[in-house]
Amino acid sequence: MASRPPRILITGGGGQIGIELARRLDESSVWALGRSALDVTSGAAMDRALDEIQPDVVIHAAAMTNPEACERDRGAAQRVNVVGAWNVARAVARAGAAMVHLSTSYVFAGDKLGPYREYDEPGPINAYGVSKLGGERAARQALDRLYVVRSSWVYSRWNRGFVARLLELTDAASDVRYVGDQVANPTFAGDLAAAILRLIDTQAYGVHHLVNEGATSWYGWATAVLRAAGREDVPLEEISAEEYPREARVPANSELANEMARAVGITLRPWHDALDEFVRQWVADRG
Ligand SMILES: NC(=O)c1ccc[n+]([C@@H]2O[C@H](COP(=O)([O-])OP(=O)(O)OC[C@H]3O[C@@H](n4cnc5c(N)ncnc54)[C@H](OP(=O)(O)O)[C@@H]3O)[C@@H](O)[C@H]2O)c1
């Protein structure tokens, strides 16, 4: 007898990763709920949603994701990213399901030479990273059947993020200075979503890094976006992190290696291949 596809509930269903996940699933087996339908800061709402939907897997993609906003309101970051994750994990444990908890390369301090592996010691340097690490730990306390998936510098067509803003630049754009001494792995949300869906078939619970292969700086990423779009006419200036102070400190190195995922047969393509295809599609769609 053919087994039925798993029933999947996605929190943060209106976010870019939530949207890319839902697009890859049959609508009869996915419930992608945005904040107004399911606020993860309410434990009672989580329990009700799980009682109603009875999912096999909950992919927890809801979070306060803006590092500056987390810096300004650490209390809110803790409520959403730590208590929210714990609410989800506790409801999932009660329902006997499994959970994917989305996390970030910003749980690391950024002072390592070379890519961070799943078993490297975290040491966040900003409020967002502190709250995301707290979320990982809170979820782990409540649940064994847990995948923690860390990713970095995720882009998609669903928000005005780094790539979209660059592609909308005009020749007259004034501020095209990008930091050259902070690196991570630019990761296409579609590739990340596909890898997460493969991961939940493995039952290889634990921490997984899932990023497009290879790393670059903000400046390297911006250069690649404009080159792929045929916009080498836009002048870019490389600056140092010191010349671009931010409210939230950014780790100098948040490159991840997908060591555990690779061990269970899950690989992602190089970041520039994913980016080239994304930009080609973007340009084609806008005619
Ligand atoms: N983007 C990246 O570069 C990146 C990198 C590594 C890891 N991640 C992680 O991946 C996950 C998804 O990120 P994303 O890029 O898809 O972010 P996103 O586009 O900002 O989506 C996050 C979603 O969470 C929702 N949300 C916020 N507070 C909520 C609450 N209390 N209850 C329910 N929903 C709430 C937001 O809704 P509103 O729009 O209404 O606020 C938003 O739709 C997050 O855990 C993030 O930390 C992201």
mmCIF file with all atom_site columns, N, CA, C and O in Angstrom, residues 6 56-58 92 96-101 118 140 143-149 196 198-209 260-261 263-264 266:
data_model
loop_
_atom_site.group_PDB
_atom_site.id
_atom_site.type_symbol
_atom_site.label_atom_id
_atom_site.label_alt_id
_atom_site.label_comp_id
_atom_site.label_asym_id
_atom_site.label_entity_id
_atom_site.label_seq_id
_atom_site.pdbx_PDB_ins_code
_atom_site.Cartn_x
_atom_site.Cartn_y
_atom_site.Cartn_z
_atom_site.occupancy
_atom_site.B_iso_or_equiv
_atom_site.pdbx_formal_charge
_atom_site.auth_seq_id
_atom_site.auth_comp_id
_atom_site.auth_asym_id
_atom_site.auth_atom_id
_atom_site.pdbx_PDB_model_num
ATOM 1   N N  . PRO A 1 6   ? 3.350  13.105 4.159  1.00 0.00 ? 6   PRO A N  1
ATOM 2   C CA . PRO A 1 6   ? 3.202  13.652 5.513  1.00 0.00 ? 6   PRO A CA 1
ATOM 3   C C  . PRO A 1 6   ? 2.400  14.946 5.505  1.00 0.00 ? 6   PRO A C  1
ATOM 4   O O  . PRO A 1 6   ? 2.454  15.721 4.541  1.00 0.00 ? 6   PRO A O  1
ATOM 5   N N  . ASP A 1 56  ? 2.138  15.722 10.764 1.00 0.00 ? 56  ASP A N  1
ATOM 6   C CA . ASP A 1 56  ? 3.233  14.800 11.083 1.00 0.00 ? 56  ASP A CA 1
ATOM 7   C C  . ASP A 1 56  ? 4.510  15.586 11.371 1.00 0.00 ? 56  ASP A C  1
ATOM 8   O O  . ASP A 1 56  ? 5.350  15.154 12.144 1.00 0.00 ? 56  ASP A O  1
ATOM 9   N N  . VAL A 1 57  ? 4.652  16.729 10.673 1.00 0.00 ? 57  VAL A N  1
ATOM 10  C CA . VAL A 1 57  ? 5.845  17.559 10.822 1.00 0.00 ? 57  VAL A CA 1
ATOM 11  C C  . VAL A 1 57  ? 5.425  19.028 10.900 1.00 0.00 ? 57  VAL A C  1
ATOM 12  O O  . VAL A 1 57  ? 4.554  19.460 10.140 1.00 0.00 ? 57  VAL A O  1
ATOM 13  N N  . VAL A 1 58  ? 6.047  19.778 11.800 1.00 0.00 ? 58  VAL A N  1
ATOM 14  C CA . VAL A 1 58  ? 5.855  21.238 11.833 1.00 0.00 ? 58  VAL A CA 1
ATOM 15  C C  . VAL A 1 58  ? 7.177  21.886 11.434 1.00 0.00 ? 58  VAL A C  1
ATOM 16  O O  . VAL A 1 58  ? 8.221  21.597 12.030 1.00 0.00 ? 58  VAL A O  1
ATOM 17  N N  . VAL A 1 92  ? 4.407  20.353 19.558 1.00 0.00 ? 92  VAL A N  1
ATOM 18  C CA . VAL A 1 92  ? 4.783  19.247 18.664 1.00 0.00 ? 92  VAL A CA 1
ATOM 19  C C  . VAL A 1 92  ? 5.040  17.976 19.487 1.00 0.00 ? 92  VAL A C  1
ATOM 20  O O  . VAL A 1 92  ? 4.598  16.881 19.120 1.00 0.00 ? 92  VAL A O  1
ATOM 21  N N  . GLY A 1 96  ? 3.062  14.362 19.360 1.00 0.00 ? 96  GLY A N  1
ATOM 22  C CA . GLY A 1 96  ? 3.820  13.199 18.863 1.00 0.00 ? 96  GLY A CA 1
ATOM 23  C C  . GLY A 1 96  ? 4.319  13.385 17.438 1.00 0.00 ? 96  GLY A C  1
ATOM 24  O O  . GLY A 1 96  ? 4.534  12.405 16.708 1.00 0.00 ? 96  GLY A O  1
ATOM 25  N N  . ALA A 1 97  ? 4.548  14.635 17.034 1.00 0.00 ? 97  ALA A N  1
ATOM 26  C CA . ALA A 1 97  ? 5.023  14.920 15.663 1.00 0.00 ? 97  ALA A CA 1
ATOM 27  C C  . ALA A 1 97  ? 6.524  15.228 15.686 1.00 0.00 ? 97  ALA A C  1
ATOM 28  O O  . ALA A 1 97  ? 7.193  15.064 16.711 1.00 0.00 ? 97  ALA A O  1
ATOM 29  N N  . ALA A 1 98  ? 7.066  15.639 14.537 1.00 0.00 ? 98  ALA A N  1
ATOM 30  C CA . ALA A 1 98  ? 8.474  16.055 14.441 1.00 0.00 ? 98  ALA A CA 1
ATOM 31  C C  . ALA A 1 98  ? 8.509  17.532 14.063 1.00 0.00 ? 98  ALA A C  1
ATOM 32  O O  . ALA A 1 98  ? 7.512  18.085 13.580 1.00 0.00 ? 98  ALA A O  1
ATOM 33  N N  . MET A 1 99  ? 9.663  18.170 14.277 1.00 0.00 ? 99  MET A N  1
ATOM 34  C CA . MET A 1 99  ? 9.764  19.619 14.034 1.00 0.00 ? 99  MET A CA 1
ATOM 35  C C  . MET A 1 99  ? 11.072 19.969 13.332 1.00 0.00 ? 99  MET A C  1
ATOM 36  O O  . MET A 1 99  ? 12.112 19.386 13.627 1.00 0.00 ? 99  MET A O  1
ATOM 37  N N  . VAL A 1 100 ? 10.945 20.921 12.417 1.00 0.00 ? 100 VAL A N  1
ATOM 38  C CA . VAL A 1 100 ? 12.139 21.554 11.842 1.00 0.00 ? 100 VAL A CA 1
ATOM 39  C C  . VAL A 1 100 ? 12.183 22.970 12.402 1.00 0.00 ? 100 VAL A C  1
ATOM 40  O O  . VAL A 1 100 ? 11.219 23.728 12.250 1.00 0.00 ? 100 VAL A O  1
ATOM 41  N N  . HIS A 1 101 ? 13.273 23.308 13.054 1.00 0.00 ? 101 HIS A N  1
ATOM 42  C CA . HIS A 1 101 ? 13.427 24.659 13.596 1.00 0.00 ? 101 HIS A CA 1
ATOM 43  C C  . HIS A 1 101 ? 14.439 25.412 12.735 1.00 0.00 ? 101 HIS A C  1
ATOM 44  O O  . HIS A 1 101 ? 15.597 25.015 12.654 1.00 0.00 ? 101 HIS A O  1
ATOM 45  N N  . GLU A 1 118 ? 28.489 21.982 12.141 1.00 0.00 ? 118 GLU A N  1
ATOM 46  C CA . GLU A 1 118 ? 27.317 21.842 13.012 1.00 0.00 ? 118 GLU A CA 1
ATOM 47  C C  . GLU A 1 118 ? 27.703 21.718 14.482 1.00 0.00 ? 118 GLU A C  1
ATOM 48  O O  . GLU A 1 118 ? 26.946 22.101 15.373 1.00 0.00 ? 118 GLU A O  1
ATOM 49  N N  . ARG A 1 140 ? 15.024 22.228 21.811 1.00 0.00 ? 140 ARG A N  1
ATOM 50  C CA . ARG A 1 140 ? 15.691 20.955 22.132 1.00 0.00 ? 140 ARG A CA 1
ATOM 51  C C  . ARG A 1 140 ? 15.261 20.428 23.500 1.00 0.00 ? 140 ARG A C  1
ATOM 52  O O  . ARG A 1 140 ? 15.154 19.218 23.700 1.00 0.00 ? 140 ARG A O  1
ATOM 53  N N  . LEU A 1 143 ? 11.828 18.664 22.970 1.00 0.00 ? 143 LEU A N  1
ATOM 54  C CA . LEU A 1 143 ? 11.544 17.722 21.882 1.00 0.00 ? 143 LEU A CA 1
ATOM 55  C C  . LEU A 1 143 ? 12.785 16.965 21.439 1.00 0.00 ? 143 LEU A C  1
ATOM 56  O O  . LEU A 1 143 ? 13.854 17.552 21.263 1.00 0.00 ? 143 LEU A O  1
ATOM 57  N N  . ASP A 1 144 ? 12.643 15.661 21.219 1.00 0.00 ? 144 ASP A N  1
ATOM 58  C CA . ASP A 1 144 ? 13.747 14.869 20.665 1.00 0.00 ? 144 ASP A CA 1
ATOM 59  C C  . ASP A 1 144 ? 13.710 14.826 19.134 1.00 0.00 ? 144 ASP A C  1
ATOM 60  O O  . ASP A 1 144 ? 14.748 14.876 18.485 1.00 0.00 ? 144 ASP A O  1
ATOM 61  N N  . ARG A 1 145 ? 12.488 14.716 18.586 1.00 0.00 ? 145 ARG A N  1
ATOM 62  C CA . ARG A 1 145 ? 12.398 14.561 17.119 1.00 0.00 ? 145 ARG A CA 1
ATOM 63  C C  . ARG A 1 145 ? 12.500 15.953 16.476 1.00 0.00 ? 145 ARG A C  1
ATOM 64  O O  . ARG A 1 145 ? 11.547 16.480 15.926 1.00 0.00 ? 145 ARG A O  1
ATOM 65  N N  . LEU A 1 146 ? 13.711 16.515 16.560 1.00 0.00 ? 146 LEU A N  1
ATOM 66  C CA . LEU A 1 146 ? 13.928 17.910 16.159 1.00 0.00 ? 146 LEU A CA 1
ATOM 67  C C  . LEU A 1 146 ? 15.081 18.010 15.166 1.00 0.00 ? 146 LEU A C  1
ATOM 68  O O  . LEU A 1 146 ? 16.175 17.505 15.433 1.00 0.00 ? 146 LEU A O  1
ATOM 69  N N  . TYR A 1 147 ? 14.820 18.671 14.049 1.00 0.00 ? 147 TYR A N  1
ATOM 70  C CA . TYR A 1 147 ? 15.890 19.069 13.135 1.00 0.00 ? 147 TYR A CA 1
ATOM 71  C C  . TYR A 1 147 ? 16.103 20.566 13.357 1.00 0.00 ? 147 TYR A C  1
ATOM 72  O O  . TYR A 1 147 ? 15.155 21.340 13.212 1.00 0.00 ? 147 TYR A O  1
ATOM 73  N N  . VAL A 1 148 ? 17.328 20.962 13.677 1.00 0.00 ? 148 VAL A N  1
ATOM 74  C CA . VAL A 1 148 ? 17.660 22.389 13.709 1.00 0.00 ? 148 VAL A CA 1
ATOM 75  C C  . VAL A 1 148 ? 18.378 22.678 12.398 1.00 0.00 ? 148 VAL A C  1
ATOM 76  O O  . VAL A 1 148 ? 19.416 22.073 12.116 1.00 0.00 ? 148 VAL A O  1
ATOM 77  N N  . VAL A 1 149 ? 17.809 23.551 11.587 1.00 0.00 ? 149 VAL A N  1
ATOM 78  C CA . VAL A 1 149 ? 18.396 23.854 10.271 1.00 0.00 ? 149 VAL A CA 1
ATOM 79  C C  . VAL A 1 149 ? 18.919 25.285 10.283 1.00 0.00 ? 149 VAL A C  1
ATOM 80  O O  . VAL A 1 149 ? 18.144 26.235 10.385 1.00 0.00 ? 149 VAL A O  1
ATOM 81  N N  . ILE A 1 196 ? 15.282 21.130 2.865  1.00 0.00 ? 196 ILE A N  1
ATOM 82  C CA . ILE A 1 196 ? 14.549 20.843 4.115  1.00 0.00 ? 196 ILE A CA 1
ATOM 83  C C  . ILE A 1 196 ? 13.559 19.700 3.882  1.00 0.00 ? 196 ILE A C  1
ATOM 84  O O  . ILE A 1 196 ? 13.428 18.786 4.698  1.00 0.00 ? 196 ILE A O  1
ATOM 85  N N  . ARG A 1 198 ? 13.760 17.326 1.757  1.00 0.00 ? 198 ARG A N  1
ATOM 86  C CA . ARG A 1 198 ? 14.495 16.052 1.670  1.00 0.00 ? 198 ARG A CA 1
ATOM 87  C C  . ARG A 1 198 ? 14.930 15.602 3.062  1.00 0.00 ? 198 ARG A C  1
ATOM 88  O O  . ARG A 1 198 ? 14.872 14.421 3.394  1.00 0.00 ? 198 ARG A O  1
ATOM 89  N N  . LEU A 1 199 ? 15.333 16.564 3.865  1.00 0.00 ? 199 LEU A N  1
ATOM 90  C CA . LEU A 1 199 ? 15.827 16.221 5.206  1.00 0.00 ? 199 LEU A CA 1
ATOM 91  C C  . LEU A 1 199 ? 14.749 15.532 6.049  1.00 0.00 ? 199 LEU A C  1
ATOM 92  O O  . LEU A 1 199 ? 15.041 14.594 6.791  1.00 0.00 ? 199 LEU A O  1
ATOM 93  N N  . ILE A 1 200 ? 13.499 15.997 5.916  1.00 0.00 ? 200 ILE A N  1
ATOM 94  C CA . ILE A 1 200 ? 12.468 15.419 6.798  1.00 0.00 ? 200 ILE A CA 1
ATOM 95  C C  . ILE A 1 200 ? 12.108 13.986 6.415  1.00 0.00 ? 200 ILE A C  1
ATOM 96  O O  . ILE A 1 200 ? 11.402 13.311 7.143  1.00 0.00 ? 200 ILE A O  1
ATOM 97  N N  . ASP A 1 201 ? 12.619 13.507 5.277  1.00 0.00 ? 201 ASP A N  1
ATOM 98  C CA . ASP A 1 201 ? 12.453 12.092 4.934  1.00 0.00 ? 201 ASP A CA 1
ATOM 99  C C  . ASP A 1 201 ? 13.502 11.216 5.608  1.00 0.00 ? 201 ASP A C  1
ATOM 100 O O  . ASP A 1 201 ? 13.390 9.996  5.595  1.00 0.00 ? 201 ASP A O  1
ATOM 101 N N  . THR A 1 202 ? 14.574 11.840 6.137  1.00 0.00 ? 202 THR A N  1
ATOM 102 C CA . THR A 1 202 ? 15.718 11.043 6.590  1.00 0.00 ? 202 THR A CA 1
ATOM 103 C C  . THR A 1 202 ? 15.612 10.587 8.044  1.00 0.00 ? 202 THR A C  1
ATOM 104 O O  . THR A 1 202 ? 16.252 9.616  8.427  1.00 0.00 ? 202 THR A O  1
ATOM 105 N N  . GLN A 1 203 ? 14.829 11.324 8.845  1.00 0.00 ? 203 GLN A N  1
ATOM 106 C CA . GLN A 1 203 ? 14.786 11.113 10.300 1.00 0.00 ? 203 GLN A CA 1
ATOM 107 C C  . GLN A 1 203 ? 16.181 11.227 10.924 1.00 0.00 ? 203 GLN A C  1
ATOM 108 O O  . GLN A 1 203 ? 16.440 10.648 11.983 1.00 0.00 ? 203 GLN A O  1
ATOM 109 N N  . ALA A 1 204 ? 17.062 11.974 10.255 1.00 0.00 ? 204 ALA A N  1
ATOM 110 C CA . ALA A 1 204 ? 18.397 12.239 10.805 1.00 0.00 ? 204 ALA A CA 1
ATOM 111 C C  . ALA A 1 204 ? 18.285 13.504 11.657 1.00 0.00 ? 204 ALA A C  1
ATOM 112 O O  . ALA A 1 204 ? 18.668 14.601 11.236 1.00 0.00 ? 204 ALA A O  1
ATOM 113 N N  . TYR A 1 205 ? 17.709 13.329 12.855 1.00 0.00 ? 205 TYR A N  1
ATOM 114 C CA . TYR A 1 205 ? 17.458 14.488 13.715 1.00 0.00 ? 205 TYR A CA 1
ATOM 115 C C  . TYR A 1 205 ? 18.776 15.085 14.200 1.00 0.00 ? 205 TYR A C  1
ATOM 116 O O  . TYR A 1 205 ? 19.797 14.416 14.237 1.00 0.00 ? 205 TYR A O  1
ATOM 117 N N  . GLY A 1 206 ? 18.730 16.359 14.567 1.00 0.00 ? 206 GLY A N  1
ATOM 118 C CA . GLY A 1 206 ? 19.933 17.032 15.061 1.00 0.00 ? 206 GLY A CA 1
ATOM 119 C C  . GLY A 1 206 ? 20.151 18.331 14.305 1.00 0.00 ? 206 GLY A C  1
ATOM 120 O O  . GLY A 1 206 ? 19.252 18.831 13.615 1.00 0.00 ? 206 GLY A O  1
ATOM 121 N N  . VAL A 1 207 ? 21.361 18.873 14.449 1.00 0.00 ? 207 VAL A N  1
ATOM 122 C CA . VAL A 1 207 ? 21.678 20.162 13.827 1.00 0.00 ? 207 VAL A CA 1
ATOM 123 C C  . VAL A 1 207 ? 22.192 19.934 12.404 1.00 0.00 ? 207 VAL A C  1
ATOM 124 O O  . VAL A 1 207 ? 23.074 19.097 12.186 1.00 0.00 ? 207 VAL A O  1
ATOM 125 N N  . HIS A 1 208 ? 21.636 20.689 11.458 1.00 0.00 ? 208 HIS A N  1
ATOM 126 C CA . HIS A 1 208 ? 22.084 20.617 10.059 1.00 0.00 ? 208 HIS A CA 1
ATOM 127 C C  . HIS A 1 208 ? 22.334 22.016 9.530  1.00 0.00 ? 208 HIS A C  1
ATOM 128 O O  . HIS A 1 208 ? 21.501 22.907 9.736  1.00 0.00 ? 208 HIS A O  1
ATOM 129 N N  . HIS A 1 209 ? 23.447 22.199 8.849  1.00 0.00 ? 209 HIS A N  1
ATOM 130 C CA . HIS A 1 209 ? 23.673 23.437 8.106  1.00 0.00 ? 209 HIS A CA 1
ATOM 131 C C  . HIS A 1 209 ? 23.208 23.201 6.672  1.00 0.00 ? 209 HIS A C  1
ATOM 132 O O  . HIS A 1 209 ? 23.576 22.195 6.055  1.00 0.00 ? 209 HIS A O  1
ATOM 133 N N  . MET A 1 260 ? 26.734 17.611 7.981  1.00 0.00 ? 260 MET A N  1
ATOM 134 C CA . MET A 1 260 ? 25.812 16.539 8.376  1.00 0.00 ? 260 MET A CA 1
ATOM 135 C C  . MET A 1 260 ? 24.843 16.192 7.241  1.00 0.00 ? 260 MET A C  1
ATOM 136 O O  . MET A 1 260 ? 24.568 15.030 6.982  1.00 0.00 ? 260 MET A O  1
ATOM 137 N N  . ALA A 1 261 ? 24.337 17.222 6.565  1.00 0.00 ? 261 ALA A N  1
ATOM 138 C CA . ALA A 1 261 ? 23.403 16.962 5.461  1.00 0.00 ? 261 ALA A CA 1
ATOM 139 C C  . ALA A 1 261 ? 24.092 16.144 4.372  1.00 0.00 ? 261 ALA A C  1
ATOM 140 O O  . ALA A 1 261 ? 23.510 15.185 3.833  1.00 0.00 ? 261 ALA A O  1
ATOM 141 N N  . ALA A 1 263 ? 26.371 14.062 4.751  1.00 0.00 ? 263 ALA A N  1
ATOM 142 C CA . ALA A 1 263 ? 26.532 12.677 5.234  1.00 0.00 ? 263 ALA A CA 1
ATOM 143 C C  . ALA A 1 263 ? 25.258 11.858 5.026  1.00 0.00 ? 263 ALA A C  1
ATOM 144 O O  . ALA A 1 263 ? 25.319 10.629 4.988  1.00 0.00 ? 263 ALA A O  1
ATOM 145 N N  . VAL A 1 264 ? 24.103 12.516 4.909  1.00 0.00 ? 264 VAL A N  1
ATOM 146 C CA . VAL A 1 264 ? 22.875 11.759 4.629  1.00 0.00 ? 264 VAL A CA 1
ATOM 147 C C  . VAL A 1 264 ? 22.421 11.982 3.179  1.00 0.00 ? 264 VAL A C  1
ATOM 148 O O  . VAL A 1 264 ? 21.254 11.780 2.832  1.00 0.00 ? 264 VAL A O  1
ATOM 149 N N  . ILE A 1 266 ? 22.403 14.796 1.211  1.00 0.00 ? 266 ILE A N  1
ATOM 150 C CA . ILE A 1 266 ? 21.749 16.039 0.772  1.00 0.00 ? 266 ILE A CA 1
ATOM 151 C C  . ILE A 1 266 ? 22.823 17.083 0.455  1.00 0.00 ? 266 ILE A C  1
ATOM 152 O O  . ILE A 1 266 ? 23.615 17.447 1.336  1.00 0.00 ? 266 ILE A O  1
#
